[in-house]
């Protein structure tokens, strides 16, 4: 049964004023929900209301422990609806149910963490250098625009909303057009937890309409964006016109390195998880696997056996390891990259096709795919596929390995598989990435900052100091001198 959705906008639940559209379940292309897209006028109304709401005593006047209590209640609200939210996210983007459950738990943990960070947040008394004392305080920036992707909605949204609320900001959300449900449900939970009307709005719709209006709005003081690099570059250009700070978590082409001494059982499973979990629709997917020549053949054999055993199917099944891609259009994009890899001379070792069978006919499924024989300079090894496609590349010389890993416009994440902790440290420090995993992959902690370098983005999310991304620093000087300043003497 198709559900009709409204959204929380400018302090009340209603339809946006743009055209109606539908969201689809990637497993079978059935319609899940209908709703209205927001317009530039909706953005202006939401921002204006947010600016007024944040100045009121019930938000600007709250002590930090009072805001922290609200964040704790949001965490509790997410946990109380955990299974329902996991099932709704499964319908939104086709992720396997075990993965959506983990994402919901992560979102609750994010609010809990930033509640604690908010309540224990201290200002800084800086060392005096004269007859005065100095201190530094941080104040909320104001209205924040948050733009989130379709691949991990509730986790991405929590990583922006929790620190922004903790800082005392108001937030206008633009979720991905095709996956708006989690932001809408998060707004419902936040409202029930005590977030005042107007402080949070959710504006579904096209990025070219809603996102553009949000970035350009003069009252929006920061943009927090997760998504594609080209869109991020456009946001950065617009933000520069306003001297507006941004945090941009963009694309990746992450290398994973298998050393000669690696535990191959661990390495195979880690590389497999790094690229094929989430159907490869992940910015940190380990899509380039550099394997030492001495273990390359054995690693390849074990990897291919494991890839062929992966369970691709219905996201509602707890046995499923890979669900469908997010929609038919994105599957066509992935198929285009596979065709490109073949044109460039790559050898297709497995996959490279749609799975066969009645279960797959109506869904946007694609098999896990492995290439070899491509140079690191090939487009398939340089451009983000955002799908279940892995390139295997042998290596022998460490300096050349590091140079190839760093030969990318991206710098988001990387992985190293080795028993040699000195080699792991040496290689890890040489890699130009924001995150390095050693003998593991795709693990996250809300207490540890996350972000990229180069065209993988700017700024950091998570970590205790993540709140400060949503504040402006102000310095105070307190004079202690008894005599007046001597300048006019």
Short mmCIF file of N, CA and C in Angstrom, two decimals, residues 351-485:
data_model
loop_
_atom_site.label_atom_id
_atom_site.label_comp_id
_atom_site.label_asym_id
_atom_site.label_seq_id
_atom_site.Cartn_x
_atom_site.Cartn_y
_atom_site.Cartn_z
N UNK A 351 31.22 -11.78 -12.37
CA UNK A 351 30.19 -10.74 -12.36
C UNK A 351 30.06 -10.06 -13.70
N UNK A 352 29.85 -8.75 -13.66
CA UNK A 352 29.68 -7.98 -14.89
C UNK A 352 28.35 -8.19 -15.57
N UNK A 353 27.33 -8.58 -14.79
CA UNK A 353 26.02 -8.86 -15.38
C UNK A 353 24.94 -8.74 -14.31
N UNK A 354 23.70 -8.73 -14.77
CA UNK A 354 22.57 -8.78 -13.86
C UNK A 354 22.32 -10.23 -13.45
N UNK A 355 21.94 -10.48 -12.21
CA UNK A 355 21.62 -11.86 -11.82
C UNK A 355 20.37 -12.35 -12.53
N UNK A 356 20.30 -13.64 -12.75
CA UNK A 356 19.18 -14.24 -13.45
C UNK A 356 18.21 -14.89 -12.46
N UNK A 357 16.92 -14.79 -12.77
CA UNK A 357 15.91 -15.41 -11.93
C UNK A 357 14.75 -14.47 -11.70
N UNK A 358 13.58 -15.07 -11.43
CA UNK A 358 12.36 -14.28 -11.30
C UNK A 358 12.46 -13.25 -10.18
N UNK A 359 13.19 -13.58 -9.11
CA UNK A 359 13.29 -12.66 -7.97
C UNK A 359 13.94 -11.34 -8.36
N UNK A 360 14.81 -11.39 -9.37
CA UNK A 360 15.59 -10.22 -9.74
C UNK A 360 14.99 -9.38 -10.86
N UNK A 361 13.96 -9.89 -11.51
CA UNK A 361 13.50 -9.30 -12.76
C UNK A 361 13.01 -7.86 -12.62
N UNK A 362 12.36 -7.54 -11.50
CA UNK A 362 11.79 -6.20 -11.34
C UNK A 362 12.69 -5.26 -10.54
N UNK A 363 13.79 -5.78 -10.03
CA UNK A 363 14.66 -4.97 -9.20
C UNK A 363 15.91 -4.51 -9.92
N UNK A 364 16.63 -3.61 -9.31
CA UNK A 364 17.84 -3.05 -9.92
C UNK A 364 19.09 -3.76 -9.41
N UNK A 365 19.11 -5.07 -9.58
CA UNK A 365 20.21 -5.90 -9.07
C UNK A 365 21.40 -5.93 -10.04
N UNK A 366 22.59 -6.13 -9.44
CA UNK A 366 23.79 -6.30 -10.24
C UNK A 366 24.76 -7.19 -9.46
N UNK A 367 25.42 -8.08 -10.17
CA UNK A 367 26.31 -9.03 -9.52
C UNK A 367 27.62 -8.38 -9.08
N UNK A 368 28.20 -8.86 -7.98
CA UNK A 368 29.54 -8.39 -7.58
C UNK A 368 30.54 -8.71 -8.68
N UNK A 369 31.38 -7.74 -9.00
CA UNK A 369 32.20 -7.78 -10.21
C UNK A 369 33.66 -7.54 -9.87
N UNK A 370 34.55 -8.34 -10.47
CA UNK A 370 35.99 -8.20 -10.22
C UNK A 370 36.73 -8.15 -11.56
N UNK A 371 37.60 -7.15 -11.69
CA UNK A 371 38.47 -6.98 -12.86
C UNK A 371 39.92 -7.21 -12.45
N UNK A 372 40.73 -7.63 -13.42
CA UNK A 372 42.18 -7.54 -13.30
C UNK A 372 42.74 -7.12 -14.66
N UNK A 373 44.05 -6.83 -14.67
CA UNK A 373 44.71 -6.49 -15.93
C UNK A 373 44.62 -5.04 -16.33
N UNK A 374 44.06 -4.20 -15.46
CA UNK A 374 43.97 -2.77 -15.76
C UNK A 374 45.09 -2.02 -15.05
N UNK A 375 45.67 -1.02 -15.69
CA UNK A 375 46.64 -0.18 -14.98
C UNK A 375 45.90 0.78 -14.06
N UNK A 376 46.61 1.28 -13.06
CA UNK A 376 46.01 2.22 -12.14
C UNK A 376 45.54 3.49 -12.85
N UNK A 377 46.09 3.78 -14.01
CA UNK A 377 45.71 4.96 -14.77
C UNK A 377 44.39 4.79 -15.52
N UNK A 378 43.85 3.57 -15.60
CA UNK A 378 42.59 3.33 -16.31
C UNK A 378 41.47 4.10 -15.63
N UNK A 379 40.49 4.50 -16.41
CA UNK A 379 39.38 5.27 -15.85
C UNK A 379 38.63 4.48 -14.79
N UNK A 380 38.53 3.14 -14.99
CA UNK A 380 37.85 2.32 -13.99
C UNK A 380 38.57 2.35 -12.66
N UNK A 381 39.88 2.64 -12.68
CA UNK A 381 40.66 2.72 -11.44
C UNK A 381 40.79 4.15 -10.93
N UNK A 382 40.30 5.10 -11.68
CA UNK A 382 40.41 6.50 -11.28
C UNK A 382 39.08 7.15 -10.94
N UNK A 383 38.00 6.69 -11.54
CA UNK A 383 36.70 7.31 -11.35
C UNK A 383 35.84 6.50 -10.39
N UNK A 384 35.02 7.19 -9.63
CA UNK A 384 34.17 6.52 -8.65
C UNK A 384 32.98 5.85 -9.34
N UNK A 385 32.91 4.53 -9.22
CA UNK A 385 31.80 3.77 -9.81
C UNK A 385 30.58 3.82 -8.92
N UNK A 386 30.78 3.79 -7.61
CA UNK A 386 29.71 3.74 -6.62
C UNK A 386 28.82 2.52 -6.84
N UNK A 387 29.50 1.40 -7.02
CA UNK A 387 28.81 0.14 -7.23
C UNK A 387 29.75 -1.00 -6.92
N UNK A 388 29.28 -2.25 -7.08
CA UNK A 388 30.04 -3.43 -6.64
C UNK A 388 31.09 -3.87 -7.67
N UNK A 389 32.05 -3.02 -7.91
CA UNK A 389 33.07 -3.29 -8.94
C UNK A 389 34.46 -3.10 -8.32
N UNK A 390 35.28 -4.15 -8.34
CA UNK A 390 36.61 -4.15 -7.75
C UNK A 390 37.66 -4.35 -8.83
N UNK A 391 38.75 -3.59 -8.75
CA UNK A 391 39.91 -3.79 -9.63
C UNK A 391 41.06 -4.35 -8.81
N UNK A 392 41.62 -5.49 -9.26
CA UNK A 392 42.80 -6.09 -8.63
C UNK A 392 44.06 -5.62 -9.34
N UNK A 393 45.05 -5.16 -8.55
CA UNK A 393 46.31 -4.67 -9.12
C UNK A 393 47.48 -5.25 -8.33
N UNK A 394 48.41 -5.96 -8.98
CA UNK A 394 49.57 -6.50 -8.26
C UNK A 394 50.60 -5.41 -7.99
N UNK A 395 51.41 -5.61 -6.93
CA UNK A 395 52.49 -4.67 -6.63
C UNK A 395 53.70 -5.43 -6.07
N UNK A 396 54.87 -4.83 -6.22
CA UNK A 396 56.09 -5.42 -5.67
C UNK A 396 56.92 -4.41 -4.88
N UNK A 397 56.96 -3.17 -5.34
CA UNK A 397 57.82 -2.16 -4.73
C UNK A 397 56.96 -1.20 -3.88
N UNK A 398 57.37 -1.00 -2.62
CA UNK A 398 56.54 -0.20 -1.71
C UNK A 398 56.43 1.26 -2.15
N UNK A 399 57.52 1.85 -2.61
CA UNK A 399 57.47 3.24 -3.04
C UNK A 399 56.53 3.41 -4.22
N UNK A 400 56.59 2.47 -5.17
CA UNK A 400 55.69 2.53 -6.32
C UNK A 400 54.25 2.29 -5.88
N UNK A 401 54.05 1.39 -4.92
CA UNK A 401 52.71 1.14 -4.39
C UNK A 401 52.10 2.41 -3.83
N UNK A 402 52.83 3.10 -2.97
CA UNK A 402 52.32 4.32 -2.36
C UNK A 402 52.02 5.37 -3.43
N UNK A 403 52.91 5.47 -4.42
CA UNK A 403 52.70 6.44 -5.50
C UNK A 403 51.42 6.13 -6.27
N UNK A 404 51.16 4.85 -6.54
CA UNK A 404 49.93 4.48 -7.26
C UNK A 404 48.69 4.73 -6.41
N UNK A 405 48.77 4.39 -5.14
CA UNK A 405 47.62 4.63 -4.25
C UNK A 405 47.28 6.11 -4.20
N UNK A 406 48.31 6.95 -4.16
CA UNK A 406 48.10 8.39 -4.06
C UNK A 406 47.82 9.05 -5.40
N UNK A 407 47.98 8.30 -6.50
CA UNK A 407 47.72 8.83 -7.83
C UNK A 407 46.21 8.81 -8.08
N UNK A 408 45.51 9.73 -7.42
CA UNK A 408 44.07 9.80 -7.50
C UNK A 408 43.64 11.20 -7.08
N UNK A 409 42.57 11.69 -7.66
CA UNK A 409 42.05 12.99 -7.22
C UNK A 409 41.36 12.86 -5.87
N UNK A 410 41.09 11.60 -5.46
CA UNK A 410 40.38 11.37 -4.21
C UNK A 410 41.36 11.05 -3.08
N UNK A 411 40.88 11.20 -1.85
CA UNK A 411 41.69 10.86 -0.69
C UNK A 411 40.81 10.67 0.54
N UNK A 412 39.89 9.73 0.46
CA UNK A 412 38.94 9.55 1.56
C UNK A 412 39.40 8.49 2.55
N UNK A 413 39.66 7.27 2.07
CA UNK A 413 39.99 6.18 2.99
C UNK A 413 40.95 5.21 2.32
N UNK A 414 41.51 4.31 3.14
CA UNK A 414 42.44 3.30 2.65
C UNK A 414 42.50 2.17 3.67
N UNK A 415 42.99 1.01 3.22
CA UNK A 415 43.14 -0.14 4.11
C UNK A 415 44.47 -0.83 3.88
N UNK A 416 45.04 -1.38 4.94
CA UNK A 416 46.32 -2.09 4.86
C UNK A 416 46.17 -3.42 5.61
N UNK A 417 46.59 -4.49 4.95
CA UNK A 417 46.54 -5.82 5.56
C UNK A 417 47.97 -6.34 5.68
N UNK A 418 48.46 -6.42 6.90
CA UNK A 418 49.83 -6.85 7.15
C UNK A 418 49.99 -7.25 8.61
N UNK A 419 50.98 -8.12 8.89
CA UNK A 419 51.34 -8.45 10.27
C UNK A 419 52.44 -7.54 10.80
N UNK A 420 53.02 -6.74 9.92
CA UNK A 420 54.17 -5.90 10.28
C UNK A 420 53.66 -4.52 10.69
N UNK A 421 53.65 -4.24 12.00
CA UNK A 421 53.09 -2.96 12.46
C UNK A 421 53.93 -1.78 12.00
N UNK A 422 55.24 -1.99 11.83
CA UNK A 422 56.08 -0.90 11.35
C UNK A 422 55.74 -0.55 9.89
N UNK A 423 55.52 -1.58 9.08
CA UNK A 423 55.13 -1.34 7.68
C UNK A 423 53.77 -0.66 7.61
N UNK A 424 52.84 -1.09 8.47
CA UNK A 424 51.51 -0.48 8.48
C UNK A 424 51.60 1.00 8.82
N UNK A 425 52.43 1.34 9.81
CA UNK A 425 52.59 2.74 10.20
C UNK A 425 53.27 3.55 9.09
N UNK A 426 54.31 2.97 8.50
CA UNK A 426 55.07 3.67 7.46
C UNK A 426 54.19 3.92 6.23
N UNK A 427 53.50 2.89 5.78
CA UNK A 427 52.65 3.04 4.60
C UNK A 427 51.46 3.94 4.91
N UNK A 428 50.84 3.71 6.07
CA UNK A 428 49.67 4.48 6.44
C UNK A 428 49.95 5.97 6.51
N UNK A 429 51.12 6.34 7.06
CA UNK A 429 51.46 7.76 7.14
C UNK A 429 51.73 8.35 5.75
N UNK A 430 52.14 7.52 4.81
CA UNK A 430 52.45 8.00 3.46
C UNK A 430 51.21 8.13 2.58
N UNK A 431 50.12 7.46 2.96
CA UNK A 431 48.90 7.50 2.14
C UNK A 431 48.17 8.82 2.33
N UNK A 432 47.70 9.39 1.24
CA UNK A 432 47.00 10.68 1.27
C UNK A 432 45.49 10.43 1.39
N UNK A 433 45.08 10.01 2.59
CA UNK A 433 43.67 9.73 2.85
C UNK A 433 43.31 10.22 4.25
N UNK A 434 42.02 10.45 4.46
CA UNK A 434 41.56 10.92 5.76
C UNK A 434 41.44 9.83 6.79
N UNK A 435 41.28 8.58 6.36
CA UNK A 435 41.17 7.43 7.26
C UNK A 435 42.04 6.30 6.74
N UNK A 436 42.72 5.62 7.65
CA UNK A 436 43.50 4.42 7.32
C UNK A 436 43.02 3.30 8.24
N UNK A 437 42.55 2.22 7.66
CA UNK A 437 42.22 1.03 8.44
C UNK A 437 43.35 0.02 8.32
N UNK A 438 43.76 -0.58 9.42
CA UNK A 438 44.82 -1.57 9.43
C UNK A 438 44.23 -2.89 9.92
N UNK A 439 44.29 -3.91 9.08
CA UNK A 439 43.75 -5.24 9.37
C UNK A 439 42.27 -5.20 9.75
N UNK A 440 41.58 -4.26 9.20
CA UNK A 440 40.12 -4.16 9.30
C UNK A 440 39.69 -3.19 8.21
N UNK A 441 38.38 -3.01 8.06
CA UNK A 441 37.92 -2.06 7.05
C UNK A 441 36.48 -1.66 7.35
N UNK A 442 36.17 -0.42 7.05
CA UNK A 442 34.80 0.09 7.12
C UNK A 442 34.24 0.07 8.53
N UNK A 443 35.12 0.17 9.52
CA UNK A 443 34.67 0.36 10.89
C UNK A 443 34.59 1.85 11.17
N UNK A 444 33.60 2.25 11.98
CA UNK A 444 33.43 3.65 12.31
C UNK A 444 33.19 3.82 13.79
N UNK A 445 33.63 4.94 14.31
CA UNK A 445 33.34 5.33 15.68
C UNK A 445 32.93 6.79 15.67
N UNK A 446 31.82 7.12 16.32
CA UNK A 446 31.38 8.51 16.36
C UNK A 446 32.36 9.38 17.12
N UNK A 447 33.21 8.77 17.93
CA UNK A 447 34.19 9.55 18.70
C UNK A 447 35.43 9.92 17.90
N UNK A 448 35.54 9.40 16.68
CA UNK A 448 36.74 9.61 15.86
C UNK A 448 36.39 10.45 14.63
N UNK A 449 37.09 11.57 14.41
CA UNK A 449 36.75 12.44 13.28
C UNK A 449 36.85 11.70 11.95
N UNK A 450 35.97 12.10 11.02
CA UNK A 450 35.94 11.48 9.71
C UNK A 450 35.83 12.54 8.62
N UNK A 451 36.60 12.37 7.56
CA UNK A 451 36.55 13.27 6.41
C UNK A 451 37.67 12.92 5.46
N UNK A 452 37.78 13.68 4.38
CA UNK A 452 38.76 13.37 3.35
C UNK A 452 39.67 14.52 3.03
N UNK A 453 40.59 14.25 2.11
CA UNK A 453 41.50 15.26 1.57
C UNK A 453 41.34 15.26 0.05
N UNK A 454 42.00 16.21 -0.60
CA UNK A 454 41.89 16.38 -2.04
C UNK A 454 40.41 16.52 -2.43
N UNK A 455 39.96 15.87 -3.48
CA UNK A 455 38.58 16.04 -3.91
C UNK A 455 37.61 15.13 -3.16
N UNK A 456 38.07 14.55 -2.08
CA UNK A 456 37.16 13.81 -1.21
C UNK A 456 36.55 14.70 -0.14
N UNK A 457 36.94 15.98 -0.12
CA UNK A 457 36.21 16.89 0.74
C UNK A 457 37.04 17.72 1.68
N UNK A 458 36.34 18.51 2.47
CA UNK A 458 36.96 19.37 3.48
C UNK A 458 36.15 19.29 4.76
N UNK A 459 36.80 19.61 5.88
CA UNK A 459 36.12 19.58 7.16
C UNK A 459 36.04 18.16 7.70
N UNK A 460 35.57 18.05 8.93
CA UNK A 460 35.45 16.76 9.60
C UNK A 460 34.12 16.66 10.31
N UNK A 461 33.54 15.45 10.26
CA UNK A 461 32.37 15.13 11.07
C UNK A 461 32.79 14.16 12.16
N UNK A 462 31.93 14.03 13.16
CA UNK A 462 32.15 13.15 14.30
C UNK A 462 33.24 13.72 15.21
N UNK A 463 33.54 12.99 16.27
CA UNK A 463 34.53 13.44 17.22
C UNK A 463 33.95 14.46 18.19
N UNK A 464 34.53 14.54 19.38
CA UNK A 464 34.04 15.44 20.42
C UNK A 464 34.00 16.88 19.95
N UNK A 465 34.97 17.26 19.11
CA UNK A 465 35.05 18.64 18.65
C UNK A 465 34.18 18.90 17.42
N UNK A 466 33.41 17.89 16.99
CA UNK A 466 32.53 18.08 15.85
C UNK A 466 31.50 19.18 16.07
N UNK A 467 31.16 19.43 17.33
CA UNK A 467 30.24 20.52 17.64
C UNK A 467 30.79 21.86 17.15
N UNK A 468 32.11 22.02 17.27
CA UNK A 468 32.71 23.31 16.95
C UNK A 468 32.57 23.68 15.47
N UNK A 469 32.32 22.69 14.60
CA UNK A 469 32.10 22.97 13.19
C UNK A 469 30.87 23.87 12.99
N UNK A 470 29.98 23.87 13.97
CA UNK A 470 28.72 24.62 13.86
C UNK A 470 28.72 25.85 14.76
N UNK A 471 29.91 26.32 15.12
CA UNK A 471 30.03 27.49 15.98
C UNK A 471 31.01 28.50 15.40
N UNK A 472 30.92 29.72 15.91
CA UNK A 472 31.90 30.76 15.63
C UNK A 472 32.65 31.06 16.92
N UNK A 473 33.94 31.17 16.83
CA UNK A 473 34.76 31.39 18.02
C UNK A 473 34.84 32.89 18.31
N UNK A 474 34.73 33.23 19.58
CA UNK A 474 34.81 34.63 20.02
C UNK A 474 35.79 34.71 21.19
N UNK A 475 36.65 35.71 21.14
CA UNK A 475 37.66 35.89 22.19
C UNK A 475 37.28 37.06 23.10
N UNK A 476 37.53 36.88 24.41
CA UNK A 476 37.31 37.92 25.40
C UNK A 476 38.64 38.29 26.05
N UNK A 477 38.85 39.59 26.24
CA UNK A 477 39.99 40.10 27.01
C UNK A 477 39.42 40.86 28.22
N UNK A 478 39.85 40.49 29.41
CA UNK A 478 39.39 41.12 30.63
C UNK A 478 40.57 41.87 31.26
N UNK A 479 40.47 43.19 31.22
CA UNK A 479 41.56 43.98 31.78
C UNK A 479 41.61 43.90 33.30
N UNK A 480 42.80 43.74 33.85
CA UNK A 480 43.01 43.67 35.30
C UNK A 480 43.84 44.85 35.82
N UNK A 481 44.16 45.76 34.91
CA UNK A 481 45.02 46.89 35.30
C UNK A 481 44.23 47.91 36.13
N UNK A 482 44.88 48.46 37.16
CA UNK A 482 44.25 49.50 37.98
C UNK A 482 44.37 50.87 37.32
N UNK A 483 45.48 51.13 36.64
CA UNK A 483 45.68 52.41 35.98
C UNK A 483 45.07 52.36 34.56
N UNK A 484 44.66 53.52 34.01
CA UNK A 484 44.14 53.53 32.64
C UNK A 484 45.23 53.18 31.63
N UNK A 485 44.79 52.82 30.44
CA UNK A 485 45.77 52.52 29.39
C UNK A 485 46.69 53.72 29.17
#
